[in-house]
PDB file of C-alpha atoms in Angstrom:
ATOM      1  CA  MET A   1     -21.262 -29.371  -3.252  1.00 57.00           C
ATOM      2  CA  HIS A   2     -21.419 -28.760   0.480  1.00 64.00           C
ATOM      3  CA  ILE A   3     -18.433 -26.938   1.971  1.00 71.00           C
ATOM      4  CA  HIS A   4     -18.485 -25.896   5.635  1.00 71.00           C
ATOM      5  CA  ALA A   5     -17.459 -22.429   6.776  1.00 74.00           C
ATOM      6  CA  ARG A   6     -14.683 -23.946   8.897  1.00 78.00           C
ATOM      7  CA  THR A   7     -13.186 -25.588   5.854  1.00 83.00           C
ATOM      8  CA  LEU A   8     -13.102 -22.236   4.044  1.00 84.00           C
ATOM      9  CA  LYS A   9     -11.295 -20.632   6.984  1.00 85.00           C
ATOM     10  CA  TYR A  10      -8.762 -23.477   7.070  1.00 86.00           C
ATOM     11  CA  PHE A  11      -8.165 -23.114   3.317  1.00 89.00           C
ATOM     12  CA  ASP A  12      -7.765 -19.337   3.636  1.00 88.00           C
ATOM     13  CA  MET A  13      -5.204 -19.678   6.396  1.00 87.00           C
ATOM     14  CA  ILE A  14      -3.231 -22.324   4.419  1.00 90.00           C
ATOM     15  CA  LYS A  15      -3.185 -19.904   1.470  1.00 89.00           C
ATOM     16  CA  ARG A  16      -1.935 -17.062   3.650  1.00 86.00           C
ATOM     17  CA  CYS A  17       0.782 -19.152   5.314  1.00 87.00           C
ATOM     18  CA  ASN A  18       1.769 -21.356   2.375  1.00 88.00           C
ATOM     19  CA  SER A  19       2.173 -24.110   4.982  1.00 89.00           C
ATOM     20  CA  ILE A  20      -0.171 -26.563   6.697  1.00 89.00           C
ATOM     21  CA  ARG A  21       1.891 -26.586   9.869  1.00 87.00           C
ATOM     22  CA  GLU A  22       2.007 -22.776  10.086  1.00 86.00           C
ATOM     23  CA  ALA A  23      -1.719 -22.531   9.336  1.00 87.00           C
ATOM     24  CA  ALA A  24      -2.416 -25.016  12.144  1.00 85.00           C
ATOM     25  CA  ARG A  25      -0.402 -22.865  14.537  1.00 83.00           C
ATOM     26  CA  HIS A  26      -2.466 -19.778  13.690  1.00 78.00           C
ATOM     27  CA  LEU A  27      -5.725 -21.762  13.917  1.00 80.00           C
ATOM     28  CA  HIS A  28      -4.716 -23.363  17.233  1.00 75.00           C
ATOM     29  CA  VAL A  29      -5.434 -26.875  15.930  1.00 78.00           C
ATOM     30  CA  SER A  30      -3.288 -29.833  14.976  1.00 85.00           C
ATOM     31  CA  ALA A  31      -1.545 -29.982  11.591  1.00 87.00           C
ATOM     32  CA  SER A  32      -3.205 -33.315  10.944  1.00 88.00           C
ATOM     33  CA  ALA A  33      -6.655 -31.729  11.385  1.00 85.00           C
ATOM     34  CA  VAL A  34      -5.822 -29.003   8.877  1.00 88.00           C
ATOM     35  CA  ASN A  35      -4.391 -31.505   6.408  1.00 89.00           C
ATOM     36  CA  ARG A  36      -7.481 -33.684   6.750  1.00 89.00           C
ATOM     37  CA  GLN A  37      -9.791 -30.739   6.010  1.00 88.00           C
ATOM     38  CA  LEU A  38      -7.678 -29.834   2.947  1.00 90.00           C
ATOM     39  CA  LEU A  39      -7.748 -33.380   1.572  1.00 90.00           C
ATOM     40  CA  GLN A  40     -11.520 -33.573   2.051  1.00 88.00           C
ATOM     41  CA  LEU A  41     -11.916 -30.211   0.292  1.00 89.00           C
ATOM     42  CA  GLU A  42      -9.761 -31.279  -2.639  1.00 89.00           C
ATOM     43  CA  GLU A  43     -11.820 -34.459  -2.913  1.00 87.00           C
ATOM     44  CA  GLU A  44     -15.022 -32.409  -2.892  1.00 86.00           C
ATOM     45  CA  ILE A  45     -13.648 -30.010  -5.528  1.00 86.00           C
ATOM     46  CA  GLY A  46     -12.255 -32.862  -7.593  1.00 88.00           C
ATOM     47  CA  SER A  47      -8.856 -31.291  -8.115  1.00 90.00           C
ATOM     48  CA  PRO A  48      -5.717 -30.405  -6.134  1.00 91.00           C
ATOM     49  CA  LEU A  49      -5.838 -26.848  -4.779  1.00 91.00           C
ATOM     50  CA  PHE A  50      -2.144 -26.618  -3.897  1.00 92.00           C
ATOM     51  CA  ASP A  51       1.061 -27.863  -5.442  1.00 90.00           C
ATOM     52  CA  ARG A  52       3.169 -29.463  -2.704  1.00 89.00           C
ATOM     53  CA  MET A  53       6.656 -27.861  -3.150  1.00 86.00           C
ATOM     54  CA  THR A  54       9.803 -28.384  -1.124  1.00 81.00           C
ATOM     55  CA  GLY A  55       9.604 -24.740  -0.005  1.00 80.00           C
ATOM     56  CA  GLY A  56       5.911 -24.883   0.881  1.00 86.00           C
ATOM     57  CA  LEU A  57       2.536 -24.889  -0.802  1.00 90.00           C
ATOM     58  CA  ARG A  58       1.578 -22.988  -3.952  1.00 89.00           C
ATOM     59  CA  LEU A  59      -1.930 -22.504  -5.323  1.00 92.00           C
ATOM     60  CA  THR A  60      -2.813 -24.395  -8.482  1.00 92.00           C
ATOM     61  CA  ALA A  61      -4.902 -22.723 -11.189  1.00 90.00           C
ATOM     62  CA  VAL A  62      -8.011 -24.273  -9.631  1.00 90.00           C
ATOM     63  CA  GLY A  63      -6.770 -23.131  -6.227  1.00 89.00           C
ATOM     64  CA  GLU A  64      -6.450 -19.545  -7.492  1.00 90.00           C
ATOM     65  CA  LEU A  65     -10.043 -19.609  -8.712  1.00 89.00           C
ATOM     66  CA  PHE A  66     -11.301 -21.130  -5.468  1.00 89.00           C
ATOM     67  CA  ALA A  67      -9.262 -18.608  -3.406  1.00 89.00           C
ATOM     68  CA  ARG A  68     -11.081 -15.688  -5.063  1.00 87.00           C
ATOM     69  CA  HIS A  69     -14.399 -17.325  -4.176  1.00 84.00           C
ATOM     70  CA  VAL A  70     -13.321 -17.867  -0.560  1.00 86.00           C
ATOM     71  CA  THR A  71     -12.214 -14.229  -0.205  1.00 83.00           C
ATOM     72  CA  THR A  72     -15.662 -13.069  -1.368  1.00 81.00           C
ATOM     73  CA  VAL A  73     -17.455 -15.469   0.970  1.00 80.00           C
ATOM     74  CA  LEU A  74     -15.434 -14.436   4.028  1.00 78.00           C
ATOM     75  CA  GLN A  75     -15.877 -10.731   3.268  1.00 77.00           C
ATOM     76  CA  ASP A  76     -19.621 -11.303   2.918  1.00 75.00           C
ATOM     77  CA  GLN A  77     -19.577 -12.972   6.295  1.00 73.00           C
ATOM     78  CA  ASN A  78     -17.919  -9.848   7.772  1.00 71.00           C
ATOM     79  CA  ARG A  79     -20.525  -7.768   5.969  1.00 70.00           C
ATOM     80  CA  LEU A  80     -23.325  -9.641   7.757  1.00 68.00           C
ATOM     81  CA  VAL A  81     -21.710  -9.034  11.125  1.00 66.00           C
ATOM     82  CA  SER A  82     -21.316  -5.326  10.349  1.00 65.00           C
ATOM     83  CA  GLU A  83     -24.929  -5.020   9.183  1.00 64.00           C
ATOM     84  CA  LEU A  84     -26.180  -6.708  12.360  1.00 64.00           C
ATOM     85  CA  ASP A  85     -24.024  -4.373  14.428  1.00 61.00           C
ATOM     86  CA  ALA A  86     -25.389  -1.369  12.513  1.00 61.00           C
ATOM     87  CA  LEU A  87     -28.945  -2.489  13.318  1.00 48.00           C
ATOM     88  CA  ARG A  88     -27.967  -2.590  17.003  1.00 52.00           C
ATOM     89  CA  GLY A  89     -26.538   0.907  16.698  1.00 49.00           C
ATOM     90  CA  ILE A  90     -22.957  -0.301  17.253  1.00 42.00           C
ATOM     91  CA  ARG A  91     -20.386   1.878  15.506  1.00 63.00           C
ATOM     92  CA  ARG A  92     -17.368  -0.369  15.646  1.00 69.00           C
ATOM     93  CA  GLY A  93     -15.240  -2.375  13.308  1.00 78.00           C
ATOM     94  CA  GLU A  94     -11.766  -3.661  12.513  1.00 86.00           C
ATOM     95  CA  LEU A  95      -9.982  -2.543   9.371  1.00 93.00           C
ATOM     96  CA  LYS A  96      -6.532  -3.070   7.878  1.00 96.00           C
ATOM     97  CA  ILE A  97      -4.752  -0.539   5.659  1.00 98.00           C
ATOM     98  CA  ALA A  98      -1.822  -1.621   3.498  1.00 98.00           C
ATOM     99  CA  ALA A  99       0.119   1.515   2.688  1.00 98.00           C
ATOM    100  CA  VAL A 100       3.373   2.721   1.164  1.00 95.00           C
ATOM    101  CA  GLU A 101       5.978   3.919   3.648  1.00 92.00           C
ATOM    102  CA  GLY A 102       5.843   7.597   2.744  1.00 92.00           C
ATOM    103  CA  VAL A 103       2.347   8.186   4.119  1.00 96.00           C
ATOM    104  CA  ASN A 104       3.394   7.155   7.636  1.00 95.00           C
ATOM    105  CA  ALA A 105       4.937  10.573   8.412  1.00 91.00           C
ATOM    106  CA  ASP A 106       1.899  12.792   8.125  1.00 92.00           C
ATOM    107  CA  VAL A 107      -0.971  11.509   5.971  1.00 96.00           C
ATOM    108  CA  LEU A 108      -1.888   8.454   8.018  1.00 97.00           C
ATOM    109  CA  PRO A 109      -1.459  10.161  11.402  1.00 96.00           C
ATOM    110  CA  ASN A 110      -3.987  12.797  10.297  1.00 95.00           C
ATOM    111  CA  VAL A 111      -6.389  10.137   8.970  1.00 96.00           C
ATOM    112  CA  LEU A 112      -6.085   7.996  12.098  1.00 96.00           C
ATOM    113  CA  GLU A 113      -6.587  10.981  14.375  1.00 95.00           C
ATOM    114  CA  THR A 114      -9.766  11.945  12.513  1.00 92.00           C
ATOM    115  CA  MET A 115     -11.061   8.375  12.679  1.00 90.00           C
ATOM    116  CA  ALA A 116     -10.252   8.066  16.398  1.00 90.00           C
ATOM    117  CA  THR A 117     -12.170  11.288  17.115  1.00 86.00           C
ATOM    118  CA  ARG A 118     -15.225  10.411  15.043  1.00 82.00           C
ATOM    119  CA  TYR A 119     -15.333   6.651  15.464  1.00 83.00           C
ATOM    120  CA  PRO A 120     -13.431   5.702  18.665  1.00 86.00           C
ATOM    121  CA  LEU A 121     -14.621   2.075  18.545  1.00 85.00           C
ATOM    122  CA  VAL A 122     -13.103   1.419  15.120  1.00 89.00           C
ATOM    123  CA  LYS A 123      -9.785  -0.428  15.306  1.00 91.00           C
ATOM    124  CA  ILE A 124      -7.375   0.155  12.426  1.00 95.00           C
ATOM    125  CA  ALA A 125      -4.247  -1.875  11.711  1.00 97.00           C
ATOM    126  CA  ILE A 126      -1.481  -0.625   9.391  1.00 97.00           C
ATOM    127  CA  VAL A 127       0.973  -2.673   7.340  1.00 97.00           C
ATOM    128  CA  ASN A 128       3.592  -1.239   4.993  1.00 95.00           C
ATOM    129  CA  GLY A 129       4.952  -2.337   1.640  1.00 93.00           C
ATOM    130  CA  GLY A 130       5.686  -1.202  -1.883  1.00 91.00           C
ATOM    131  CA  SER A 131       2.809  -0.090  -4.124  1.00 94.00           C
ATOM    132  CA  SER A 132       2.478  -3.443  -5.904  1.00 93.00           C
ATOM    133  CA  VAL A 133       2.603  -5.296  -2.574  1.00 94.00           C
ATOM    134  CA  VAL A 134      -0.125  -3.232  -0.888  1.00 96.00           C
ATOM    135  CA  ALA A 135      -2.361  -3.530  -3.950  1.00 96.00           C
ATOM    136  CA  GLN A 136      -1.918  -7.302  -4.000  1.00 95.00           C
ATOM    137  CA  ALA A 137      -2.753  -7.438  -0.281  1.00 95.00           C
ATOM    138  CA  VAL A 138      -6.176  -5.961  -1.046  1.00 95.00           C
ATOM    139  CA  ALA A 139      -6.716  -8.149  -4.112  1.00 93.00           C
ATOM    140  CA  ASP A 140      -5.942 -11.233  -1.980  1.00 90.00           C
ATOM    141  CA  GLY A 141      -8.231 -10.106   0.835  1.00 90.00           C
ATOM    142  CA  ASP A 142      -5.312  -9.637   3.260  1.00 92.00           C
ATOM    143  CA  ALA A 143      -6.109  -5.935   3.712  1.00 95.00           C
ATOM    144  CA  ASP A 144      -9.260  -3.843   3.337  1.00 95.00           C
ATOM    145  CA  ILE A 145      -7.730  -0.714   1.840  1.00 98.00           C
ATOM    146  CA  ALA A 146      -4.531  -0.002  -0.087  1.00 98.00           C
ATOM    147  CA  LEU A 147      -2.785   3.342  -0.306  1.00 98.00           C
ATOM    148  CA  GLY A 148      -0.128   3.332  -3.023  1.00 96.00           C
ATOM    149  CA  TYR A 149       1.562   5.196  -5.866  1.00 95.00           C
ATOM    150  CA  ASN A 150       0.826   4.569  -9.545  1.00 94.00           C
ATOM    151  CA  VAL A 151      -0.922   1.239  -8.914  1.00 95.00           C
ATOM    152  CA  GLN A 152      -1.502  -0.744 -12.093  1.00 91.00           C
ATOM    153  CA  ARG A 153      -5.124  -1.147 -13.134  1.00 90.00           C
ATOM    154  CA  SER A 154      -6.689  -4.446 -12.130  1.00 91.00           C
ATOM    155  CA  GLU A 155     -10.162  -5.891 -12.461  1.00 90.00           C
ATOM    156  CA  LEU A 156      -9.869  -6.900  -8.784  1.00 92.00           C
ATOM    157  CA  LEU A 157      -9.366  -3.347  -7.531  1.00 95.00           C
ATOM    158  CA  ARG A 158     -11.473  -0.182  -7.472  1.00 95.00           C
ATOM    159  CA  GLN A 159      -9.923   3.237  -7.048  1.00 95.00           C
ATOM    160  CA  TYR A 160     -11.918   5.296  -4.542  1.00 94.00           C
ATOM    161  CA  ALA A 161      -9.711   8.426  -4.462  1.00 94.00           C
ATOM    162  CA  VAL A 162      -6.521   9.769  -5.955  1.00 94.00           C
ATOM    163  CA  GLY A 163      -4.212  12.713  -5.361  1.00 94.00           C
ATOM    164  CA  ARG A 164      -1.639  13.860  -7.947  1.00 94.00           C
ATOM    165  CA  PHE A 165       1.628  15.171  -6.626  1.00 96.00           C
ATOM    166  CA  HIS A 166       4.775  16.454  -8.337  1.00 95.00           C
ATOM    167  CA  LEU A 167       7.829  14.271  -8.241  1.00 96.00           C
ATOM    168  CA  GLY A 168      10.757  16.404  -7.239  1.00 97.00           C
ATOM    169  CA  ALA A 169      14.145  16.706  -5.611  1.00 98.00           C
ATOM    170  CA  ILE A 170      14.275  16.986  -1.819  1.00 97.00           C
ATOM    171  CA  MET A 171      17.201  18.649  -0.078  1.00 97.00           C
ATOM    172  CA  ARG A 172      18.286  20.546   2.991  1.00 96.00           C
ATOM    173  CA  ALA A 173      17.228  24.195   3.114  1.00 95.00           C
ATOM    174  CA  GLU A 174      20.926  25.169   2.968  1.00 95.00           C
ATOM    175  CA  HIS A 175      21.503  23.423  -0.368  1.00 96.00           C
ATOM    176  CA  PRO A 176      22.671  25.691  -3.241  1.00 96.00           C
ATOM    177  CA  LEU A 177      19.595  24.770  -5.275  1.00 97.00           C
ATOM    178  CA  SER A 178      17.083  25.300  -2.509  1.00 95.00           C
ATOM    179  CA  GLN A 179      15.991  28.782  -3.576  1.00 94.00           C
ATOM    180  CA  ARG A 180      14.743  27.619  -6.976  1.00 94.00           C
ATOM    181  CA  LYS A 181      11.034  27.167  -7.772  1.00 94.00           C
ATOM    182  CA  SER A 182      11.828  23.987  -9.740  1.00 95.00           C
ATOM    183  CA  VAL A 183      14.907  22.157 -10.916  1.00 96.00           C
ATOM    184  CA  THR A 184      15.942  19.966 -13.871  1.00 96.00           C
ATOM    185  CA  PHE A 185      17.540  16.582 -13.391  1.00 96.00           C
ATOM    186  CA  ALA A 186      20.653  17.891 -15.176  1.00 95.00           C
ATOM    187  CA  GLU A 187      20.979  20.567 -12.489  1.00 96.00           C
ATOM    188  CA  CYS A 188      20.521  17.944  -9.767  1.00 97.00           C
ATOM    189  CA  ALA A 189      23.165  15.724 -11.402  1.00 96.00           C
ATOM    190  CA  ARG A 190      25.888  18.209 -10.523  1.00 96.00           C
ATOM    191  CA  TYR A 191      25.521  17.106  -6.909  1.00 97.00           C
ATOM    192  CA  PRO A 192      25.599  13.731  -5.084  1.00 97.00           C
ATOM    193  CA  LEU A 193      22.368  11.806  -5.622  1.00 98.00           C
ATOM    194  CA  ILE A 194      20.256   9.358  -3.626  1.00 97.00           C
ATOM    195  CA  LEU A 195      18.303   7.344  -6.192  1.00 96.00           C
ATOM    196  CA  PRO A 196      15.134   5.274  -5.672  1.00 94.00           C
ATOM    197  CA  GLY A 197      15.526   1.503  -5.623  1.00 92.00           C
ATOM    198  CA  THR A 198      14.119  -0.468  -8.511  1.00 90.00           C
ATOM    199  CA  ALA A 199      11.282  -1.785  -6.336  1.00 86.00           C
ATOM    200  CA  LEU A 200       9.772   1.701  -5.989  1.00 89.00           C
ATOM    201  CA  SER A 201       7.295   3.234  -8.454  1.00 89.00           C
ATOM    202  CA  THR A 202       9.450   6.349  -8.316  1.00 92.00           C
ATOM    203  CA  TYR A 203      12.207   4.460 -10.099  1.00 92.00           C
ATOM    204  CA  GLU A 204       9.903   3.625 -12.999  1.00 92.00           C
ATOM    205  CA  GLN A 205       8.926   7.281 -13.309  1.00 93.00           C
ATOM    206  CA  MET A 206      12.560   8.428 -13.269  1.00 93.00           C
ATOM    207  CA  ARG A 207      13.951   5.765 -15.536  1.00 93.00           C
ATOM    208  CA  PRO A 208      13.410   7.795 -18.760  1.00 92.00           C
ATOM    209  CA  VAL A 209      15.202  10.738 -17.155  1.00 92.00           C
ATOM    210  CA  LEU A 210      18.095   8.532 -16.020  1.00 92.00           C
ATOM    211  CA  MET A 211      18.368   6.852 -19.426  1.00 91.00           C
ATOM    212  CA  ASN A 212      18.488  10.203 -21.247  1.00 90.00           C
ATOM    213  CA  HIS A 213      21.169  11.655 -18.987  1.00 91.00           C
ATOM    214  CA  LYS A 214      24.492  10.803 -20.673  1.00 88.00           C
ATOM    215  CA  ARG A 215      26.963  12.254 -18.174  1.00 91.00           C
ATOM    216  CA  PRO A 216      28.361  10.350 -15.177  1.00 92.00           C
ATOM    217  CA  LEU A 217      26.374  10.548 -11.919  1.00 95.00           C
ATOM    218  CA  THR A 218      27.648  10.643  -8.377  1.00 96.00           C
ATOM    219  CA  VAL A 219      25.282   8.182  -6.678  1.00 96.00           C
ATOM    220  CA  VAL A 220      25.869   7.874  -2.947  1.00 96.00           C
ATOM    221  CA  MET A 221      23.053   5.404  -2.400  1.00 95.00           C
ATOM    222  CA  GLU A 222      20.137   3.576  -4.007  1.00 95.00           C
ATOM    223  CA  SER A 223      17.317   2.845  -1.579  1.00 91.00           C
ATOM    224  CA  ALA A 224      13.923   1.205  -1.649  1.00 90.00           C
ATOM    225  CA  SER A 225      13.137   3.022   1.631  1.00 91.00           C
ATOM    226  CA  ILE A 226      11.606   6.470   1.350  1.00 89.00           C
ATOM    227  CA  GLU A 227      12.361   7.094   5.037  1.00 91.00           C
ATOM    228  CA  LEU A 228      16.035   6.235   4.669  1.00 94.00           C
ATOM    229  CA  ALA A 229      16.389   8.422   1.556  1.00 94.00           C
ATOM    230  CA  ARG A 230      14.749  11.322   3.384  1.00 93.00           C
ATOM    231  CA  THR A 231      17.031  10.896   6.377  1.00 94.00           C
ATOM    232  CA  MET A 232      20.138  10.835   4.183  1.00 95.00           C
ATOM    233  CA  ALA A 233      18.960  13.937   2.310  1.00 96.00           C
ATOM    234  CA  ILE A 234      18.286  15.903   5.484  1.00 93.00           C
ATOM    235  CA  ARG A 235      21.792  15.014   6.694  1.00 94.00           C
ATOM    236  CA  GLY A 236      23.094  16.639   3.534  1.00 94.00           C
ATOM    237  CA  LEU A 237      24.517  13.498   1.968  1.00 95.00           C
ATOM    238  CA  GLY A 238      22.713  13.955  -1.327  1.00 96.00           C
ATOM    239  CA  LEU A 239      19.612  14.946  -3.240  1.00 98.00           C
ATOM    240  CA  ALA A 240      16.732  12.429  -3.063  1.00 97.00           C
ATOM    241  CA  PHE A 241      13.650  12.190  -5.281  1.00 97.00           C
ATOM    242  CA  GLN A 242      10.056  11.832  -4.144  1.00 95.00           C
ATOM    243  CA  THR A 243       6.817  13.767  -3.783  1.00 96.00           C
ATOM    244  CA  ARG A 244       6.347  16.156  -0.886  1.00 94.00           C
ATOM    245  CA  ILE A 245       4.306  13.419   0.858  1.00 95.00           C
ATOM    246  CA  GLY A 246       6.464  12.223   3.736  1.00 91.00           C
ATOM    247  CA  ILE A 247       8.475  15.422   4.325  1.00 93.00           C
ATOM    248  CA  GLU A 248       5.588  17.676   5.405  1.00 90.00           C
ATOM    249  CA  LYS A 249       6.944  18.295   8.878  1.00 90.00           C
ATOM    250  CA  GLU A 250      10.431  19.191   7.622  1.00 93.00           C
ATOM    251  CA  MET A 251       8.925  21.565   5.046  1.00 92.00           C
ATOM    252  CA  ARG A 252       6.835  23.273   7.744  1.00 90.00           C
ATOM    253  CA  ASP A 253       9.883  23.551   9.970  1.00 92.00           C
ATOM    254  CA  GLY A 254      11.899  25.017   7.110  1.00 93.00           C
ATOM    255  CA  THR A 255      14.610  22.359   7.282  1.00 94.00           C
ATOM    256  CA  MET A 256      13.835  20.701   3.932  1.00 96.00           C
ATOM    257  CA  VAL A 257      12.793  21.860   0.459  1.00 96.00           C
ATOM    258  CA  HIS A 258      10.909  20.035  -2.293  1.00 97.00           C
ATOM    259  CA  LEU A 259      11.529  21.274  -5.827  1.00 97.00           C
ATOM    260  CA  PRO A 260       9.390  19.816  -8.666  1.00 96.00           C
ATOM    261  CA  LEU A 261      11.441  18.251 -11.467  1.00 95.00           C
ATOM    262  CA  ALA A 262      11.154  20.490 -14.547  1.00 93.00           C
ATOM    263  CA  GLY A 263      11.108  19.118 -18.069  1.00 84.00           C
ATOM    264  CA  THR A 264       8.994  18.981 -21.200  1.00 82.00           C
ATOM    265  CA  LYS A 265       6.096  18.046 -18.879  1.00 86.00           C
ATOM    266  CA  PRO A 266       5.826  17.634 -15.090  1.00 87.00           C
ATOM    267  CA  ILE A 267       6.264  14.183 -13.556  1.00 93.00           C
ATOM    268  CA  LEU A 268       3.192  13.473 -11.463  1.00 94.00           C
ATOM    269  CA  SER A 269       2.799  10.603  -9.022  1.00 95.00           C
ATOM    270  CA  GLU A 270      -0.713   9.358  -8.384  1.00 95.00           C
ATOM    271  CA  LEU A 271      -1.324   8.417  -4.764  1.00 97.00           C
ATOM    272  CA  GLY A 272      -4.490   6.305  -4.851  1.00 97.00           C
ATOM    273  CA  VAL A 273      -6.864   4.711  -2.381  1.00 98.00           C
ATOM    274  CA  TYR A 274      -8.049   1.221  -3.387  1.00 98.00           C
ATOM    275  CA  ALA A 275     -10.414  -1.472  -2.187  1.00 96.00           C
ATOM    276  CA  ARG A 276     -11.443  -4.806  -3.646  1.00 93.00           C
ATOM    277  CA  ASP A 277     -13.874  -4.278  -6.510  1.00 92.00           C
ATOM    278  CA  GLY A 278     -17.395  -5.484  -5.874  1.00 87.00           C
ATOM    279  CA  ARG A 279     -17.122  -5.918  -2.154  1.00 85.00           C
ATOM    280  CA  TRP A 280     -19.744  -4.418   0.156  1.00 82.00           C
ATOM    281  CA  LEU A 281     -18.454  -1.560   2.302  1.00 83.00           C
ATOM    282  CA  PRO A 282     -19.117  -1.855   6.030  1.00 82.00           C
ATOM    283  CA  PRO A 283     -20.028   1.523   7.647  1.00 82.00           C
ATOM    284  CA  ALA A 284     -16.574   1.834   9.256  1.00 85.00           C
ATOM    285  CA  MET A 285     -14.808   1.174   5.956  1.00 88.00           C
ATOM    286  CA  ASP A 286     -16.994   3.619   4.090  1.00 86.00           C
ATOM    287  CA  ALA A 287     -16.147   6.259   6.699  1.00 86.00           C
ATOM    288  CA  LEU A 288     -12.437   5.524   6.405  1.00 92.00           C
ATOM    289  CA  LEU A 289     -12.504   5.786   2.633  1.00 94.00           C
ATOM    290  CA  ARG A 290     -14.196   9.203   2.895  1.00 90.00           C
ATOM    291  CA  VAL A 291     -11.617  10.433   5.401  1.00 92.00           C
ATOM    292  CA  LEU A 292      -8.779   9.253   3.160  1.00 96.00           C
ATOM    293  CA  SER A 293     -10.362  10.875   0.129  1.00 93.00           C
ATOM    294  CA  ASP A 294     -10.740  14.205   1.954  1.00 92.00           C
ATOM    295  CA  GLU A 295      -7.114  14.056   3.142  1.00 94.00           C
ATOM    296  CA  LEU A 296      -5.720  13.468  -0.354  1.00 94.00           C
ATOM    297  CA  ALA A 297      -7.933  16.230  -1.833  1.00 92.00           C
ATOM    298  CA  ARG A 298      -6.741  18.666   0.818  1.00 89.00           C
ATOM    299  CA  ARG A 299      -3.075  17.888   0.239  1.00 91.00           C
ATOM    300  CA  GLU A 300      -3.400  18.102  -3.506  1.00 90.00           C
ATOM    301  CA  ALA A 301      -5.024  21.544  -3.149  1.00 86.00           C
ATOM    302  CA  GLU A 302      -2.214  22.642  -0.796  1.00 85.00           C
ATOM    303  CA  GLU A 303       0.417  21.664  -3.382  1.00 86.00           C
ATOM    304  CA  VAL A 304      -1.447  23.613  -6.101  1.00 79.00           C
ATOM    305  CA  ARG A 305      -1.528  26.708  -3.860  1.00 75.00           C
ATOM    306  CA  SER A 306       2.130  26.511  -2.897  1.00 72.00           C
TER     307      SER A 306
END
């Protein structure tokens, strides 16, 4: 079986776009050229790689298997480029982080500032999504590193670092509960609440608490956006629930308070750093993983001291 590198790139772009026409646009070639490459590849493989659906293309079982192979091959190609650059003494690279929204406020700015100071030639792109989405982006080869909460274990992912943070209620400093060291959900339920949307890992953590609470709740909003929930809480419209990650500035300014949820045992959220298992780490990526690991360790230690 002889498959050219160009064919692999065409297949990878079709997979990403779920469309031959859209893939052609990104590759700056004609749709007929992309389709011809795909048909030749399927003939070489001996099986369809995509189901042709009315809404676009979808990988077949054979296509899923081949896609994993292509991801490995393309990452190995990038590895070769990085190794050649390292031999030339070039400290550069391009990396993509897929991260949950909450780390945009303080964690990632610190990490990016450190990277820019130490490795000014390394370009880093950031995309946001829910924890399952960012993990899948790394598994699919669409991102180099994922930063997410309570990511489910997968044979495709390796956890390089983790920080454990208390899930708690966030509120304005003027709120009647703000002077407590911790708070129960029953105490929070006496006030208007801003609950996490079902797409968030926070919702899964809070679901047992919500199920066990038998009294009516005053819910002003359910939101899958950590940023929106934080903004509503700081405006005094309700109590929201999250870790202290994402409200660091407001806590330093004294405008917001984070109170761990008390119960039979604390509710801890694991903020983890993930990369594709088995892939070689270019120097720039290895450096970024170390910076992320140090940042999470520092913040976890700060929470323990507070």
